[in-house]
Amino acid sequence: EAGVAQSPRYKIIEKRQSVAFWCNPISGHATLYWYQQILGQGPKLLIQFQNNGVVDDSQLPKDRFSAERLKGVDSTLKIQPAKLEDSAVYLCASSLVLAGVTEQFFGPGTRLTVL
Amino acid sequence: AQTVTQSQPEMSVQEAETVTLSCTYDTSENNYYLFWYKQPPSRQMILVIRQEAYKQQNATENRFSVNFQKAAKSFSLKISDSQLGDTAMYFCAFSTNNAGNMLTFGGGTRLMVKP
């Protein structure tokens, strides 16, 4: 079974530039999550999708971050414009169902450096 | 809001010995789920063990076991017969159906297994 795929793995941009990250979840997984992991901290949820609908985006900085999952499969997370404090690893995860004990499977992450 | 605290930023253990990682959490929910995730250096996060709060029996997975103290809101991870491959960041995490299965992570404990 293929795991969660993310690209790119690394990205370096200047502040005020735009960047987009792509995630392909495990086949059949209805729930998809984007987490931000700042160096030395635990991951923090940015947005959660159930199929192509948003379940929770309360911690997404909507003035600069946006995310979509148009066909209920792949997802894209965009930052426009980027700030220095956006430097972090962006993790995508997916799970089969929306249930508390269900395991979330994580991708390798995209490491973003904003200069 | 739920919070998860890991009070040990770094720990080390000799190969073949036992180590316990601490985690405390705060919640007003009665039904919830607790997890330990492992994040090896430059590799993706994987689930180590999970515990449903309504189960009194502590979860075990091979060399990994938990000590779940619901009244004290404590959820520690014991690793027996530590192996070099156990070297990683370990994150304690919490979820509840009322929050759509989103994971709230602690700050992590960096574990180094020494030969």
PDB file of C-alpha atoms in Angstrom:
ATOM      1  CA  GLU A   1       0.000   0.000   0.000  1.00  0.00           C
ATOM      2  CA  ALA A   2       1.464   3.348  -1.026  1.00  0.00           C
ATOM      3  CA  GLY A   3       1.816   5.912   1.746  1.00  0.00           C
ATOM      4  CA  VAL A   4       0.961   9.591   1.853  1.00  0.00           C
ATOM      5  CA  ALA A   5       2.914  11.440  -0.824  1.00  0.00           C
ATOM      6  CA  GLN A   6       4.016  15.061  -0.550  1.00  0.00           C
ATOM      7  CA  SER A   7       5.928  17.371  -2.836  1.00  0.00           C
ATOM      8  CA  PRO A   8       8.189  19.177  -2.928  1.00  0.00           C
ATOM      9  CA  ARG A   9      10.295  17.815  -0.080  1.00  0.00           C
ATOM     10  CA  TYR A  10      12.197  21.083   0.340  1.00  0.00           C
ATOM     11  CA  LYS A  11      11.480  24.664  -0.656  1.00  0.00           C
ATOM     12  CA  ILE A  12      13.407  27.871  -0.083  1.00  0.00           C
ATOM     13  CA  ILE A  13      11.751  31.196  -0.885  1.00  0.00           C
ATOM     14  CA  GLU A  14      12.117  34.866  -0.102  1.00  0.00           C
ATOM     15  CA  LYS A  15       9.622  36.543   2.219  1.00  0.00           C
ATOM     16  CA  ARG A  16       6.549  37.924   0.442  1.00  0.00           C
ATOM     17  CA  GLN A  17       6.810  35.240  -2.239  1.00  0.00           C
ATOM     18  CA  SER A  18       4.161  32.574  -2.788  1.00  0.00           C
ATOM     19  CA  VAL A  19       4.510  28.837  -2.386  1.00  0.00           C
ATOM     20  CA  ALA A  20       2.299  25.782  -2.818  1.00  0.00           C
ATOM     21  CA  PHE A  21       2.520  22.295  -1.383  1.00  0.00           C
ATOM     22  CA  TRP A  22       0.855  19.183  -2.746  1.00  0.00           C
ATOM     23  CA  CYS A  23      -0.407  16.093  -0.934  1.00  0.00           C
ATOM     24  CA  ASN A  24      -1.742  12.798  -2.221  1.00  0.00           C
ATOM     25  CA  PRO A  25      -3.326  10.758   0.597  1.00  0.00           C
ATOM     26  CA  ILE A  26      -3.560   6.998   0.868  1.00  0.00           C
ATOM     27  CA  SER A  27      -6.115   5.642  -1.593  1.00  0.00           C
ATOM     28  CA  GLY A  28      -9.574   5.486  -0.061  1.00  0.00           C
ATOM     29  CA  HIS A  29      -8.805   7.758   2.877  1.00  0.00           C
ATOM     30  CA  ALA A  30     -11.635  10.234   3.210  1.00  0.00           C
ATOM     31  CA  THR A  31     -10.041  12.469   5.832  1.00  0.00           C
ATOM     32  CA  LEU A  32      -7.013  14.644   5.095  1.00  0.00           C
ATOM     33  CA  TYR A  33      -5.099  16.927   7.459  1.00  0.00           C
ATOM     34  CA  TRP A  34      -2.453  19.612   7.065  1.00  0.00           C
ATOM     35  CA  TYR A  35      -0.193  20.240  10.063  1.00  0.00           C
ATOM     36  CA  GLN A  36       2.524  22.847  10.590  1.00  0.00           C
ATOM     37  CA  GLN A  37       5.556  21.716  12.588  1.00  0.00           C
ATOM     38  CA  ILE A  38       7.892  24.529  13.626  1.00  0.00           C
ATOM     39  CA  LEU A  39      11.406  23.380  14.548  1.00  0.00           C
ATOM     40  CA  GLY A  40      11.508  22.009  18.091  1.00  0.00           C
ATOM     41  CA  GLN A  41       7.728  21.867  18.480  1.00  0.00           C
ATOM     42  CA  GLY A  42       4.953  19.369  17.974  1.00  0.00           C
ATOM     43  CA  PRO A  43       2.777  19.564  14.870  1.00  0.00           C
ATOM     44  CA  LYS A  44      -0.185  21.941  14.920  1.00  0.00           C
ATOM     45  CA  LEU A  45      -3.295  21.344  12.838  1.00  0.00           C
ATOM     46  CA  LEU A  46      -3.936  23.930  10.136  1.00  0.00           C
ATOM     47  CA  ILE A  47      -6.920  22.430   8.316  1.00  0.00           C
ATOM     48  CA  GLN A  48      -8.884  19.198   8.141  1.00  0.00           C
ATOM     49  CA  PHE A  49     -10.931  17.916   5.187  1.00  0.00           C
ATOM     50  CA  GLN A  50     -13.576  15.210   5.060  1.00  0.00           C
ATOM     51  CA  ASN A  51     -13.763  14.264   1.370  1.00  0.00           C
ATOM     52  CA  ASN A  52     -13.782  17.714  -0.290  1.00  0.00           C
ATOM     53  CA  GLY A  53     -15.398  19.594   2.598  1.00  0.00           C
ATOM     54  CA  VAL A  54     -13.619  21.517   5.346  1.00  0.00           C
ATOM     55  CA  VAL A  55     -14.177  20.100   8.856  1.00  0.00           C
ATOM     56  CA  ASP A  56     -11.919  22.470  10.802  1.00  0.00           C
ATOM     57  CA  ASP A  57      -9.843  25.420   9.635  1.00  0.00           C
ATOM     58  CA  SER A  58      -9.956  27.420  12.851  1.00  0.00           C
ATOM     59  CA  GLN A  59      -6.156  27.573  13.151  1.00  0.00           C
ATOM     60  CA  LEU A  60      -5.454  28.414   9.515  1.00  0.00           C
ATOM     61  CA  PRO A  61      -4.179  32.005   9.054  1.00  0.00           C
ATOM     62  CA  LYS A  62      -6.680  32.764   6.353  1.00  0.00           C
ATOM     63  CA  ASP A  63      -5.174  36.104   5.410  1.00  0.00           C
ATOM     64  CA  ARG A  64      -2.226  34.272   3.854  1.00  0.00           C
ATOM     65  CA  PHE A  65      -2.916  30.534   3.881  1.00  0.00           C
ATOM     66  CA  SER A  66      -5.412  28.682   1.719  1.00  0.00           C
ATOM     67  CA  ALA A  67      -6.072  25.012   1.056  1.00  0.00           C
ATOM     68  CA  GLU A  68      -8.285  23.024  -1.222  1.00  0.00           C
ATOM     69  CA  ARG A  69      -9.234  19.441  -1.932  1.00  0.00           C
ATOM     70  CA  LEU A  70     -11.390  19.851  -4.972  1.00  0.00           C
ATOM     71  CA  LYS A  71     -12.085  16.229  -5.941  1.00  0.00           C
ATOM     72  CA  GLY A  72     -11.821  14.761  -2.463  1.00  0.00           C
ATOM     73  CA  VAL A  73      -8.432  13.193  -3.170  1.00  0.00           C
ATOM     74  CA  ASP A  74      -5.327  15.366  -3.654  1.00  0.00           C
ATOM     75  CA  SER A  75      -4.919  18.563  -1.699  1.00  0.00           C
ATOM     76  CA  THR A  76      -2.928  21.763  -2.136  1.00  0.00           C
ATOM     77  CA  LEU A  77      -1.833  24.151   0.613  1.00  0.00           C
ATOM     78  CA  LYS A  78      -0.782  27.644  -0.458  1.00  0.00           C
ATOM     79  CA  ILE A  79       0.938  30.498   1.348  1.00  0.00           C
ATOM     80  CA  GLN A  80       0.714  33.964  -0.185  1.00  0.00           C
ATOM     81  CA  PRO A  81       2.633  36.031   0.810  1.00  0.00           C
ATOM     82  CA  ALA A  82       5.081  34.095   2.970  1.00  0.00           C
ATOM     83  CA  LYS A  83       6.543  35.483   6.193  1.00  0.00           C
ATOM     84  CA  LEU A  84       9.721  34.510   8.023  1.00  0.00           C
ATOM     85  CA  GLU A  85       7.676  32.803  10.747  1.00  0.00           C
ATOM     86  CA  ASP A  86       6.178  30.418   8.171  1.00  0.00           C
ATOM     87  CA  SER A  87       9.471  28.520   8.101  1.00  0.00           C
ATOM     88  CA  ALA A  88       8.453  25.036   9.207  1.00  0.00           C
ATOM     89  CA  VAL A  89       7.775  21.505   8.049  1.00  0.00           C
ATOM     90  CA  TYR A  90       4.303  21.113   6.572  1.00  0.00           C
ATOM     91  CA  LEU A  91       2.930  17.650   7.191  1.00  0.00           C
ATOM     92  CA  CYS A  92       0.030  16.059   5.396  1.00  0.00           C
ATOM     93  CA  ALA A  93      -1.801  13.143   6.996  1.00  0.00           C
ATOM     94  CA  SER A  94      -4.778  11.018   6.062  1.00  0.00           C
ATOM     95  CA  SER A  95      -7.096   8.598   7.800  1.00  0.00           C
ATOM     96  CA  LEU A  96      -9.707   6.156   6.644  1.00  0.00           C
ATOM     97  CA  VAL A  97     -12.627   7.541   8.609  1.00  0.00           C
ATOM     98  CA  LEU A  98     -13.434  10.415  10.898  1.00  0.00           C
ATOM     99  CA  ALA A  99     -13.254   8.563  14.188  1.00  0.00           C
ATOM    100  CA  GLY A 100     -11.229   9.252  17.295  1.00  0.00           C
ATOM    101  CA  VAL A 101      -9.153   6.129  17.482  1.00  0.00           C
ATOM    102  CA  THR A 102      -8.439   5.885  13.770  1.00  0.00           C
ATOM    103  CA  GLU A 103      -4.754   6.067  12.952  1.00  0.00           C
ATOM    104  CA  GLN A 104      -3.516   9.018  10.960  1.00  0.00           C
ATOM    105  CA  PHE A 105      -0.834   8.214   8.409  1.00  0.00           C
ATOM    106  CA  PHE A 106       1.693  10.970   7.819  1.00  0.00           C
ATOM    107  CA  GLY A 107       3.616  11.941   4.726  1.00  0.00           C
ATOM    108  CA  PRO A 108       7.346  12.832   4.751  1.00  0.00           C
ATOM    109  CA  GLY A 109       6.580  16.558   4.960  1.00  0.00           C
ATOM    110  CA  THR A 110       7.703  19.624   3.031  1.00  0.00           C
ATOM    111  CA  ARG A 111      10.430  21.656   4.724  1.00  0.00           C
ATOM    112  CA  LEU A 112       9.890  25.356   3.961  1.00  0.00           C
ATOM    113  CA  THR A 113      12.575  27.945   4.586  1.00  0.00           C
ATOM    114  CA  VAL A 114      11.581  31.595   4.214  1.00  0.00           C
ATOM    115  CA  LEU A 115      14.547  33.986   3.894  1.00  0.00           C
TER     116      LEU A 115
ATOM    117  CA  ALA B   1      -9.333  23.435  24.685  1.00  0.00           C
ATOM    118  CA  GLN B   2      -7.101  20.430  25.092  1.00  0.00           C
ATOM    119  CA  THR B   3      -3.428  20.731  25.988  1.00  0.00           C
ATOM    120  CA  VAL B   4      -0.694  18.105  25.991  1.00  0.00           C
ATOM    121  CA  THR B   5       2.532  18.554  27.938  1.00  0.00           C
ATOM    122  CA  GLN B   6       5.748  16.584  27.647  1.00  0.00           C
ATOM    123  CA  SER B   7       8.078  17.731  30.383  1.00  0.00           C
ATOM    124  CA  GLN B   8      11.225  15.936  29.187  1.00  0.00           C
ATOM    125  CA  PRO B   9      12.733  17.688  26.139  1.00  0.00           C
ATOM    126  CA  GLU B  10      15.544  15.145  25.865  1.00  0.00           C
ATOM    127  CA  MET B  11      16.310  11.722  27.274  1.00  0.00           C
ATOM    128  CA  SER B  12      18.929   9.077  26.721  1.00  0.00           C
ATOM    129  CA  VAL B  13      19.072   5.373  27.495  1.00  0.00           C
ATOM    130  CA  GLN B  14      21.570   2.592  27.029  1.00  0.00           C
ATOM    131  CA  GLU B  15      20.781  -0.059  24.477  1.00  0.00           C
ATOM    132  CA  ALA B  16      18.765  -2.958  25.968  1.00  0.00           C
ATOM    133  CA  GLU B  17      17.614  -0.893  28.944  1.00  0.00           C
ATOM    134  CA  THR B  18      14.159   0.475  29.727  1.00  0.00           C
ATOM    135  CA  VAL B  19      13.077   4.086  29.484  1.00  0.00           C
ATOM    136  CA  THR B  20       9.834   5.891  30.331  1.00  0.00           C
ATOM    137  CA  LEU B  21       8.647   9.037  28.589  1.00  0.00           C
ATOM    138  CA  SER B  22       6.134  11.241  30.403  1.00  0.00           C
ATOM    139  CA  CYS B  23       3.016  12.958  29.112  1.00  0.00           C
ATOM    140  CA  THR B  24       0.228  14.826  30.835  1.00  0.00           C
ATOM    141  CA  TYR B  25      -2.853  16.323  29.277  1.00  0.00           C
ATOM    142  CA  ASP B  26      -5.751  18.518  30.187  1.00  0.00           C
ATOM    143  CA  THR B  27      -9.293  18.095  28.945  1.00  0.00           C
ATOM    144  CA  SER B  28     -12.885  18.370  30.088  1.00  0.00           C
ATOM    145  CA  GLU B  29     -13.931  15.550  27.760  1.00  0.00           C
ATOM    146  CA  ASN B  30     -14.731  12.102  29.107  1.00  0.00           C
ATOM    147  CA  ASN B  31     -14.314  10.146  25.867  1.00  0.00           C
ATOM    148  CA  TYR B  32     -11.017  10.682  24.125  1.00  0.00           C
ATOM    149  CA  TYR B  33      -8.029   8.917  22.641  1.00  0.00           C
ATOM    150  CA  LEU B  34      -4.322   9.116  23.352  1.00  0.00           C
ATOM    151  CA  PHE B  35      -1.439   8.278  21.068  1.00  0.00           C
ATOM    152  CA  TRP B  36       2.326   8.084  20.998  1.00  0.00           C
ATOM    153  CA  TYR B  37       3.897   8.897  17.642  1.00  0.00           C
ATOM    154  CA  LYS B  38       7.547   8.388  16.709  1.00  0.00           C
ATOM    155  CA  GLN B  39       9.398  10.709  14.322  1.00  0.00           C
ATOM    156  CA  PRO B  40      12.868   9.347  13.416  1.00  0.00           C
ATOM    157  CA  PRO B  41      15.461  11.811  12.111  1.00  0.00           C
ATOM    158  CA  SER B  42      14.523  12.899   8.583  1.00  0.00           C
ATOM    159  CA  ARG B  43      11.809  10.275   8.403  1.00  0.00           C
ATOM    160  CA  GLN B  44       8.080  10.428   8.648  1.00  0.00           C
ATOM    161  CA  MET B  45       5.930  10.184  11.720  1.00  0.00           C
ATOM    162  CA  ILE B  46       4.534   6.756  12.574  1.00  0.00           C
ATOM    163  CA  LEU B  47       2.100   5.578  15.216  1.00  0.00           C
ATOM    164  CA  VAL B  48       3.649   3.640  18.088  1.00  0.00           C
ATOM    165  CA  ILE B  49       0.677   2.923  20.312  1.00  0.00           C
ATOM    166  CA  ARG B  50      -2.846   4.141  21.028  1.00  0.00           C
ATOM    167  CA  GLN B  51      -5.211   4.080  24.022  1.00  0.00           C
ATOM    168  CA  GLU B  52      -8.935   4.642  24.265  1.00  0.00           C
ATOM    169  CA  ALA B  53      -9.812   6.521  27.452  1.00  0.00           C
ATOM    170  CA  TYR B  54     -12.774   4.258  28.232  1.00  0.00           C
ATOM    171  CA  LYS B  55     -10.504   1.204  28.392  1.00  0.00           C
ATOM    172  CA  GLN B  56      -8.963   0.586  31.782  1.00  0.00           C
ATOM    173  CA  GLN B  57      -6.403  -1.885  30.480  1.00  0.00           C
ATOM    174  CA  ASN B  58      -3.127  -0.322  29.435  1.00  0.00           C
ATOM    175  CA  ALA B  59      -2.222  -0.795  25.771  1.00  0.00           C
ATOM    176  CA  THR B  60       0.863  -2.781  24.792  1.00  0.00           C
ATOM    177  CA  GLU B  61       2.603  -3.248  21.442  1.00  0.00           C
ATOM    178  CA  ASN B  62       5.590  -5.570  21.647  1.00  0.00           C
ATOM    179  CA  ARG B  63       8.328  -3.611  23.493  1.00  0.00           C
ATOM    180  CA  PHE B  64       6.105  -0.552  23.918  1.00  0.00           C
ATOM    181  CA  SER B  65       3.542  -0.148  26.682  1.00  0.00           C
ATOM    182  CA  VAL B  66       1.697   2.715  28.303  1.00  0.00           C
ATOM    183  CA  ASN B  67       0.738   3.621  31.839  1.00  0.00           C
ATOM    184  CA  PHE B  68      -2.608   5.380  31.515  1.00  0.00           C
ATOM    185  CA  GLN B  69      -3.771   7.134  34.681  1.00  0.00           C
ATOM    186  CA  LYS B  70      -7.086   8.770  33.767  1.00  0.00           C
ATOM    187  CA  ALA B  71      -7.689  10.524  37.070  1.00  0.00           C
ATOM    188  CA  ALA B  72      -4.206  12.029  37.017  1.00  0.00           C
ATOM    189  CA  LYS B  73      -4.465  12.757  33.259  1.00  0.00           C
ATOM    190  CA  SER B  74      -1.163  11.036  32.710  1.00  0.00           C
ATOM    191  CA  PHE B  75      -0.120   8.870  29.774  1.00  0.00           C
ATOM    192  CA  SER B  76       3.481   7.652  29.900  1.00  0.00           C
ATOM    193  CA  LEU B  77       5.273   5.449  27.362  1.00  0.00           C
ATOM    194  CA  LYS B  78       7.607   2.676  28.442  1.00  0.00           C
ATOM    195  CA  ILE B  79      10.115   1.285  25.970  1.00  0.00           C
ATOM    196  CA  SER B  80      11.651  -2.008  27.047  1.00  0.00           C
ATOM    197  CA  ASP B  81      14.854  -3.501  25.646  1.00  0.00           C
ATOM    198  CA  SER B  82      15.697  -0.225  23.884  1.00  0.00           C
ATOM    199  CA  GLN B  83      17.212  -0.549  20.422  1.00  0.00           C
ATOM    200  CA  LEU B  84      19.318   1.873  18.402  1.00  0.00           C
ATOM    201  CA  GLY B  85      16.409   2.224  15.980  1.00  0.00           C
ATOM    202  CA  ASP B  86      14.292   3.675  18.764  1.00  0.00           C
ATOM    203  CA  THR B  87      16.306   6.900  18.530  1.00  0.00           C
ATOM    204  CA  ALA B  88      13.741   9.517  17.493  1.00  0.00           C
ATOM    205  CA  MET B  89      11.443  12.316  18.594  1.00  0.00           C
ATOM    206  CA  TYR B  90       8.426  10.969  20.447  1.00  0.00           C
ATOM    207  CA  PHE B  91       5.194  12.909  20.491  1.00  0.00           C
ATOM    208  CA  CYS B  92       2.251  12.356  22.779  1.00  0.00           C
ATOM    209  CA  ALA B  93      -1.063  13.280  21.131  1.00  0.00           C
ATOM    210  CA  PHE B  94      -4.726  13.584  22.051  1.00  0.00           C
ATOM    211  CA  SER B  95      -7.929  13.481  20.045  1.00  0.00           C
ATOM    212  CA  THR B  96     -11.639  13.439  20.648  1.00  0.00           C
ATOM    213  CA  ASN B  97     -14.619  12.821  18.419  1.00  0.00           C
ATOM    214  CA  ASN B  98     -15.972  16.216  19.449  1.00  0.00           C
ATOM    215  CA  ALA B  99     -12.968  17.839  17.777  1.00  0.00           C
ATOM    216  CA  GLY B 100     -13.267  15.897  14.549  1.00  0.00           C
ATOM    217  CA  ASN B 101     -10.380  13.554  15.293  1.00  0.00           C
ATOM    218  CA  MET B 102      -7.794  16.330  14.996  1.00  0.00           C
ATOM    219  CA  LEU B 103      -4.614  15.522  16.916  1.00  0.00           C
ATOM    220  CA  THR B 104      -3.296  17.879  19.575  1.00  0.00           C
ATOM    221  CA  PHE B 105       0.395  17.185  20.055  1.00  0.00           C
ATOM    222  CA  GLY B 106       2.785  17.758  22.909  1.00  0.00           C
ATOM    223  CA  GLY B 107       6.134  19.431  22.343  1.00  0.00           C
ATOM    224  CA  GLY B 108       7.978  16.142  21.976  1.00  0.00           C
ATOM    225  CA  THR B 109      10.788  14.272  23.726  1.00  0.00           C
ATOM    226  CA  ARG B 110      14.021  13.586  21.886  1.00  0.00           C
ATOM    227  CA  LEU B 111      15.197  10.079  22.788  1.00  0.00           C
ATOM    228  CA  MET B 112      18.747   8.959  22.139  1.00  0.00           C
ATOM    229  CA  VAL B 113      19.571   5.268  22.499  1.00  0.00           C
ATOM    230  CA  LYS B 114      23.277   4.794  23.151  1.00  0.00           C
ATOM    231  CA  PRO B 115      25.232   1.661  22.203  1.00  0.00           C
TER     232      PRO B 115
END
